[in-house]
C-alpha cells in the first residue's frame, strides 16, 4: 500500500513545456525612487519615508544606509531621528511606488513579453524560452541586475520553476540563485518562513512560538491542524512556494500577437537613426504578419532608453494592415513624440491587435472588379493618416429631438450610417453653434411672438420674415433637472441672412439665443 | 496657298474653341484620366466647361455662413462620392449633418474633420485631394475674427499645392472662406461669391433659400453674374430666376454708373 508521495519527492508532472520564472526583489524601491527623482540627495546620509499610523508617525521604507544604522520600517519617527540624527525624511507615496513598479515591469519587457508586478516590491518574469537570447538564465539574471544597478535600483533575483519559488528565493537568499525545475520543494525547504512566505508578523510570531521557523518545519507538520490553526491562506502559500500549486502570473500587458525586436550596439539619438531602425523593424514585422496570415490593427513602437525608461508610440488602423509603406507613413506623423535623451539601446515593434487577413487583399490601385476594394482601401488609408493627427468623425443619428444630442460621432472607420428618417425633410441649420450664443436685445411684438428686431454682431437687424415657434421640451429622462424648454424660430433678416434662433428661460426673464445658420 | 483675305469672315467661336482646347491640353497634362465631367451648378449659367471642373480647386466667398455652407454642400453632394469636410480653427460653428442632408450631402458619404491648427488643416486638405477615393473635399476657414497670425492664409503657394494635389487625385476641392475686403491672388480655378438674397415679395416662406451667385474669376473663362438663384431642396436643383437676375444686374449697373 502506498500513500501519497512526499511533496519533496514528486517529479515534475507538467507534460507541456517546463516554465521558468525570474523573480526580482527590489528591497529599497521607495527610497531608490526618491534618490532617482532627487539626484541632489547626499548618498551617505540615511533616507527613509514615513506615514502616519494611527496617532503615531512611523517609518515605512528605509534605504541601505539607514538599515545599516539600525533603522527598520515600522519604527516610530521620533525614535528613528534619535538613532540617526542625519536622517533624511520624505512622506511615503505608495501610489507613486506602485506606478514605479509598473513602469519597471514595462521596462522588463525587454527580456520577455510576460512580465508581472508582484506588489509591493517585486517583479515576476516568465522567461521560458527567452534566456538563450542573452546566453542563459544566469547571464539574463546578471544583465537584469546590472541594468537595475545602473538605474540606481537595488535588486536581488532568483530563477526557479515556479513563480512563488523564485520570489521566495529572491527574498530569502542574497546570492541570486538559479534552481532547476522539479525540485522546488527541496530548494524552498531550508528558507526562513518570514521572507519566503511573506506572512504577517503576528502569524510569524505564533509560528515561531511553536518552533516553526523554516519552510521544512511546516512541511513536516500535518496539514489539517495547520489549516485549522492558521487558515487555508498559509497552506496555499506553502503549496505555491513548494511548486505544488502552480500560479499563473498576470502580465502587465497581454503578450503581443506578433513582435519584432532590434538590439542596438550603439545607442541611437538622431531621427535618421530611429527611422532606419523603424524601417528594418517594419519590414520584419510585415514579413511575420504575412507568414501568419494576419493584418495589424494596432502597432506599438517600444523604445528602451539607456537610463531604463521605456517610451511608446502607438498607431491604430481602421482595417488590418501589413503594408510596410502605409505603417511607415502612420508612424512618421508620430515619431516626434519620442524623446531619445541619451539614446535608445533597444527598439521593438509589437502588433498588439491583429485580425486574420486573406493573402492578396492589399493590392494597389486595381482595375475593373477590384476597383471598389481598391477605393475602399485608399480611403481607409487616408482616414488612418488623418486620424493620427486630427479628429475624424462620421456621424450617426440618435433618437433624440434635442438638437445638440441628435447626432453621435462615430470613428472614422465606422460603418457609414444610413440616412436617418426626417433629416432631409425638416428645414434644419447647416451650421450649428457649439454653444448657443446670446443675442443682445430682441423686440417682440407679442410676448409669445417672434422677434421683430434683433441685435447681433454689433448691428441692429430688422427681422424680415419669421417662422415658428417650434417648441422643444427637455428630455427629462436624460437631462439634469432645471433645463429649460426652447422655442425655435427660423428668421430671415432684412440683409437676407437666415438664422435659427430660440427663446428660452422663464416667462419673466426670457432670453434669446442664436443656435444655427440656415442655408 | 494664298493667305486668307484680311476681310474674310473668321469663325470666331470655332477659333476660340480650338485655342481653348489647345491650352487645356497644355495645362491639363494629368487631367485627362479624371474626365468624369464637370459638376453642374445651375441650369442657364454660362460657365466654361458647363460647370465646376473636377480635379481642381475652387474658392467660395460667403457673405453669410449659412448660404456659403449650403452652396458648398450642394456642389459636394453632386460629386457623388465620399466627401471630407475639414473645418479649421477653434470655431464654434459645427457642420450640422441633419441640415447638410437636405442639401443632398447624406451622412453615408460625409466625413467630418476638425483641424485646430492651420498647417494641419492645409495638410489634411492636401492629403484628401490627393486620395483617389475622395470625390470632394472642403476646407472651411474659421469665421471668428480672432485668429493667430498666419492662420487662414491661402496664398498662391498654398493654393497651387492644393491644385496640384487635386489634379493628382481628381477630387473637387472647395475653399469656403468669409468674404473679406482684401483677398490675395490664388491658384484656384474659379472664385465665387455667394450671399443671401432676401425675397422681393413676402410670403414665400423659408423653405427654398434664395442666393445671389457671382463668378468673380474663372480660369479660361470670363467672370459673370450676379445671378439670382433659388435652391429647391425638394427637387435638388438650383433654379435661375431670370427676372430677378435682370433686375439685380440693372441695379448693379446703376450703382456702378
Tab-separated table of N, CA and C in Angstrom, chain A residues 199-266:
chain	number	residue	atom	x	y	z
A	199	UNK	N	4.577	36.221	5.351
A	199	UNK	CA	3.453	36.130	6.281
A	199	UNK	C	3.365	37.395	7.110
A	200	UNK	N	2.179	37.717	7.620
A	200	UNK	CA	2.074	38.864	8.532
A	200	UNK	C	2.856	38.599	9.817
A	201	UNK	N	3.389	39.623	10.468
A	201	UNK	CA	4.276	39.441	11.630
A	201	UNK	C	3.621	38.670	12.773
A	202	UNK	N	2.314	38.882	12.968
A	202	UNK	CA	1.660	38.203	14.093
A	202	UNK	C	1.650	36.693	13.867
A	203	UNK	N	1.336	36.287	12.630
A	203	UNK	CA	1.306	34.851	12.346
A	203	UNK	C	2.711	34.267	12.449
A	204	UNK	N	3.678	35.075	12.010
A	204	UNK	CA	5.064	34.619	12.077
A	204	UNK	C	5.478	34.371	13.529
A	205	UNK	N	5.038	35.299	14.405
A	205	UNK	CA	5.378	35.152	15.824
A	205	UNK	C	4.720	33.900	16.402
A	206	UNK	N	3.436	33.669	16.015
A	206	UNK	CA	2.740	32.479	16.500
A	206	UNK	C	3.445	31.213	16.057
A	207	UNK	N	3.868	31.192	14.789
A	207	UNK	CA	4.561	30.004	14.275
A	207	UNK	C	5.883	29.804	15.004
A	208	UNK	N	6.570	30.923	15.261
A	208	UNK	CA	7.867	30.807	15.928
A	208	UNK	C	7.694	30.248	17.338
A	209	UNK	N	6.571	30.614	17.993
A	209	UNK	CA	6.322	30.075	19.331
A	209	UNK	C	6.170	28.565	19.291
A	210	UNK	N	5.670	28.039	18.190
A	210	UNK	CA	5.539	26.586	18.052
A	210	UNK	C	6.826	25.943	17.567
A	211	UNK	N	7.859	26.752	17.375
A	211	UNK	CA	9.111	26.192	16.897
A	211	UNK	C	9.178	26.023	15.397
A	212	UNK	N	8.275	26.651	14.679
A	212	UNK	CA	8.259	26.521	13.217
A	212	UNK	C	8.923	27.759	12.638
A	213	UNK	N	10.140	27.598	12.137
A	213	UNK	CA	10.870	28.765	11.642
A	213	UNK	C	11.233	28.651	10.173
A	214	UNK	N	11.264	27.443	9.648
A	214	UNK	CA	11.673	27.251	8.261
A	214	UNK	C	10.568	26.556	7.498
A	215	UNK	N	10.694	26.613	6.177
A	215	UNK	CA	9.663	26.006	5.338
A	215	UNK	C	9.574	24.509	5.600
A	216	UNK	N	10.753	23.852	5.833
A	216	UNK	CA	10.720	22.398	6.046
A	216	UNK	C	9.988	22.044	7.339
A	217	UNK	N	10.041	22.951	8.327
A	217	UNK	CA	9.299	22.698	9.561
A	217	UNK	C	7.809	22.567	9.278
A	218	UNK	N	7.335	23.453	8.429
A	218	UNK	CA	5.912	23.410	8.085
A	218	UNK	C	5.588	22.153	7.278
A	219	UNK	N	6.508	21.770	6.372
A	219	UNK	CA	6.238	20.611	5.521
A	219	UNK	C	6.111	19.345	6.342
A	220	UNK	N	6.783	19.307	7.475
A	220	UNK	CA	6.723	18.107	8.310
A	220	UNK	C	5.440	18.033	9.119
A	221	UNK	N	4.738	19.125	9.230
A	221	UNK	CA	3.529	19.135	10.048
A	221	UNK	C	2.360	18.545	9.279
A	222	UNK	N	1.412	17.923	9.976
A	222	UNK	CA	0.173	17.501	9.299
A	222	UNK	C	-0.609	18.729	8.837
A	223	UNK	N	-1.204	18.606	7.655
A	223	UNK	CA	-1.806	19.789	7.050
A	223	UNK	C	-3.100	20.193	7.731
A	224	UNK	N	-3.896	19.228	8.145
A	224	UNK	CA	-5.202	19.547	8.725
A	224	UNK	C	-5.114	20.524	9.886
A	225	UNK	N	-4.363	20.159	10.927
A	225	UNK	CA	-4.257	21.070	12.077
A	225	UNK	C	-3.682	22.429	11.691
A	226	UNK	N	-2.738	22.466	10.755
A	226	UNK	CA	-2.168	23.742	10.341
A	226	UNK	C	-3.253	24.645	9.744
A	227	UNK	N	-4.087	24.026	8.879
A	227	UNK	CA	-5.144	24.814	8.247
A	227	UNK	C	-6.131	25.319	9.289
A	228	UNK	N	-6.463	24.443	10.274
A	228	UNK	CA	-7.422	24.875	11.295
A	228	UNK	C	-6.853	26.001	12.136
A	229	UNK	N	-5.548	25.914	12.437
A	229	UNK	CA	-4.956	26.891	13.348
A	229	UNK	C	-4.661	28.211	12.634
A	230	UNK	N	-4.125	28.135	11.395
A	230	UNK	CA	-3.637	29.359	10.738
A	230	UNK	C	-4.414	29.729	9.470
A	231	UNK	N	-5.359	28.911	9.079
A	231	UNK	CA	-6.151	29.264	7.902
A	231	UNK	C	-5.595	28.648	6.631
A	232	UNK	N	-6.457	28.581	5.645
A	232	UNK	CA	-6.094	27.972	4.378
A	232	UNK	C	-5.018	28.789	3.653
A	233	UNK	N	-5.024	30.105	3.928
A	233	UNK	CA	-4.080	31.010	3.263
A	233	UNK	C	-2.633	30.524	3.409
A	234	UNK	N	-2.309	30.089	4.631
A	234	UNK	CA	-0.935	29.633	4.888
A	234	UNK	C	-0.585	28.437	4.012
A	235	UNK	N	-1.509	27.473	3.926
A	235	UNK	CA	-1.229	26.281	3.134
A	235	UNK	C	-1.137	26.616	1.647
A	236	UNK	N	-1.986	27.569	1.224
A	236	UNK	CA	-1.921	27.965	-0.187
A	236	UNK	C	-0.556	28.534	-0.516
A	237	UNK	N	-0.062	29.391	0.373
A	237	UNK	CA	1.255	29.987	0.108
A	237	UNK	C	2.344	28.927	0.152
A	238	UNK	N	2.199	28.015	1.089
A	238	UNK	CA	3.191	26.942	1.194
A	238	UNK	C	3.209	26.106	-0.081
A	239	UNK	N	2.016	25.759	-0.571
A	239	UNK	CA	1.946	24.951	-1.793
A	239	UNK	C	2.522	25.698	-2.982
A	240	UNK	N	2.289	27.006	-3.027
A	240	UNK	CA	2.811	27.778	-4.155
A	240	UNK	C	4.331	27.776	-4.131
A	241	UNK	N	4.900	27.945	-2.928
A	241	UNK	CA	6.355	28.037	-2.834
A	241	UNK	C	7.007	26.696	-3.126
A	242	UNK	N	6.355	25.607	-2.726
A	242	UNK	CA	6.953	24.295	-2.979
A	242	UNK	C	6.600	23.766	-4.358
A	243	UNK	N	5.905	24.574	-5.165
A	243	UNK	CA	5.634	24.163	-6.532
A	243	UNK	C	4.488	23.205	-6.662
A	244	UNK	N	3.723	22.968	-5.578
A	244	UNK	CA	2.587	22.054	-5.655
A	244	UNK	C	1.410	22.703	-6.356
A	245	UNK	N	1.304	24.000	-6.167
A	245	UNK	CA	0.149	24.710	-6.727
A	245	UNK	C	0.720	25.750	-7.687
A	246	UNK	N	0.493	25.501	-8.964
A	246	UNK	CA	1.045	26.417	-9.959
A	246	UNK	C	0.177	27.668	-10.017
A	247	UNK	N	0.801	28.780	-9.856
A	247	UNK	CA	0.049	30.020	-10.002
A	247	UNK	C	0.538	30.719	-11.266
A	248	UNK	N	-0.419	31.157	-12.029
A	248	UNK	CA	-0.054	31.877	-13.254
A	248	UNK	C	0.229	33.328	-12.887
A	249	UNK	N	1.177	33.919	-13.574
A	249	UNK	CA	1.401	35.343	-13.328
A	249	UNK	C	0.467	36.127	-14.232
A	250	UNK	N	0.138	37.323	-13.765
A	250	UNK	CA	-0.770	38.150	-14.571
A	250	UNK	C	0.055	39.249	-15.223
A	251	UNK	N	0.333	39.135	-16.502
A	251	UNK	CA	1.245	40.098	-17.133
A	251	UNK	C	0.680	41.507	-17.118
A	252	UNK	N	1.577	42.502	-17.030
A	252	UNK	CA	1.124	43.896	-17.056
A	252	UNK	C	0.488	44.231	-18.392
A	253	UNK	N	0.986	43.617	-19.438
A	253	UNK	CA	0.359	43.793	-20.752
A	253	UNK	C	0.196	42.408	-21.339
A	254	UNK	N	-0.905	42.163	-22.022
A	254	UNK	CA	-1.021	40.865	-22.670
A	254	UNK	C	0.076	40.732	-23.721
A	255	UNK	N	0.577	39.535	-23.935
A	255	UNK	CA	1.653	39.395	-24.916
A	255	UNK	C	1.159	39.798	-26.295
A	256	UNK	N	2.008	40.461	-27.053
A	256	UNK	CA	1.579	40.898	-28.380
A	256	UNK	C	1.381	39.712	-29.305
A	257	UNK	N	0.546	39.910	-30.318
A	257	UNK	CA	0.297	38.830	-31.266
A	257	UNK	C	1.550	38.551	-32.083
A	258	UNK	N	2.170	39.604	-32.525
A	258	UNK	CA	3.394	39.458	-33.299
A	258	UNK	C	4.338	40.557	-32.832
A	259	UNK	N	5.598	40.214	-32.642
A	259	UNK	CA	6.540	41.235	-32.179
A	259	UNK	C	7.892	41.005	-32.824
A	260	UNK	N	8.585	42.091	-33.091
A	260	UNK	CA	9.965	42.003	-33.577
A	260	UNK	C	10.805	42.969	-32.753
A	261	UNK	N	12.052	42.594	-32.559
A	261	UNK	CA	12.920	43.346	-31.659
A	261	UNK	C	14.228	43.632	-32.362
A	262	UNK	N	14.803	44.767	-32.065
A	262	UNK	CA	16.117	45.093	-32.600
A	262	UNK	C	16.969	45.648	-31.467
A	263	UNK	N	18.076	44.968	-31.189
A	263	UNK	CA	19.027	45.489	-30.210
A	263	UNK	C	20.044	46.342	-30.931
A	264	UNK	N	20.437	47.417	-30.300
A	264	UNK	CA	21.325	48.358	-30.968
A	264	UNK	C	22.665	48.366	-30.241
A	265	UNK	N	23.719	48.223	-31.011
A	265	UNK	CA	25.046	48.199	-30.408
A	265	UNK	C	25.379	49.554	-29.811
A	266	UNK	N	25.087	50.597	-30.578
A	266	UNK	CA	25.327	51.947	-30.102
A	266	UNK	C	23.961	52.578	-29.856
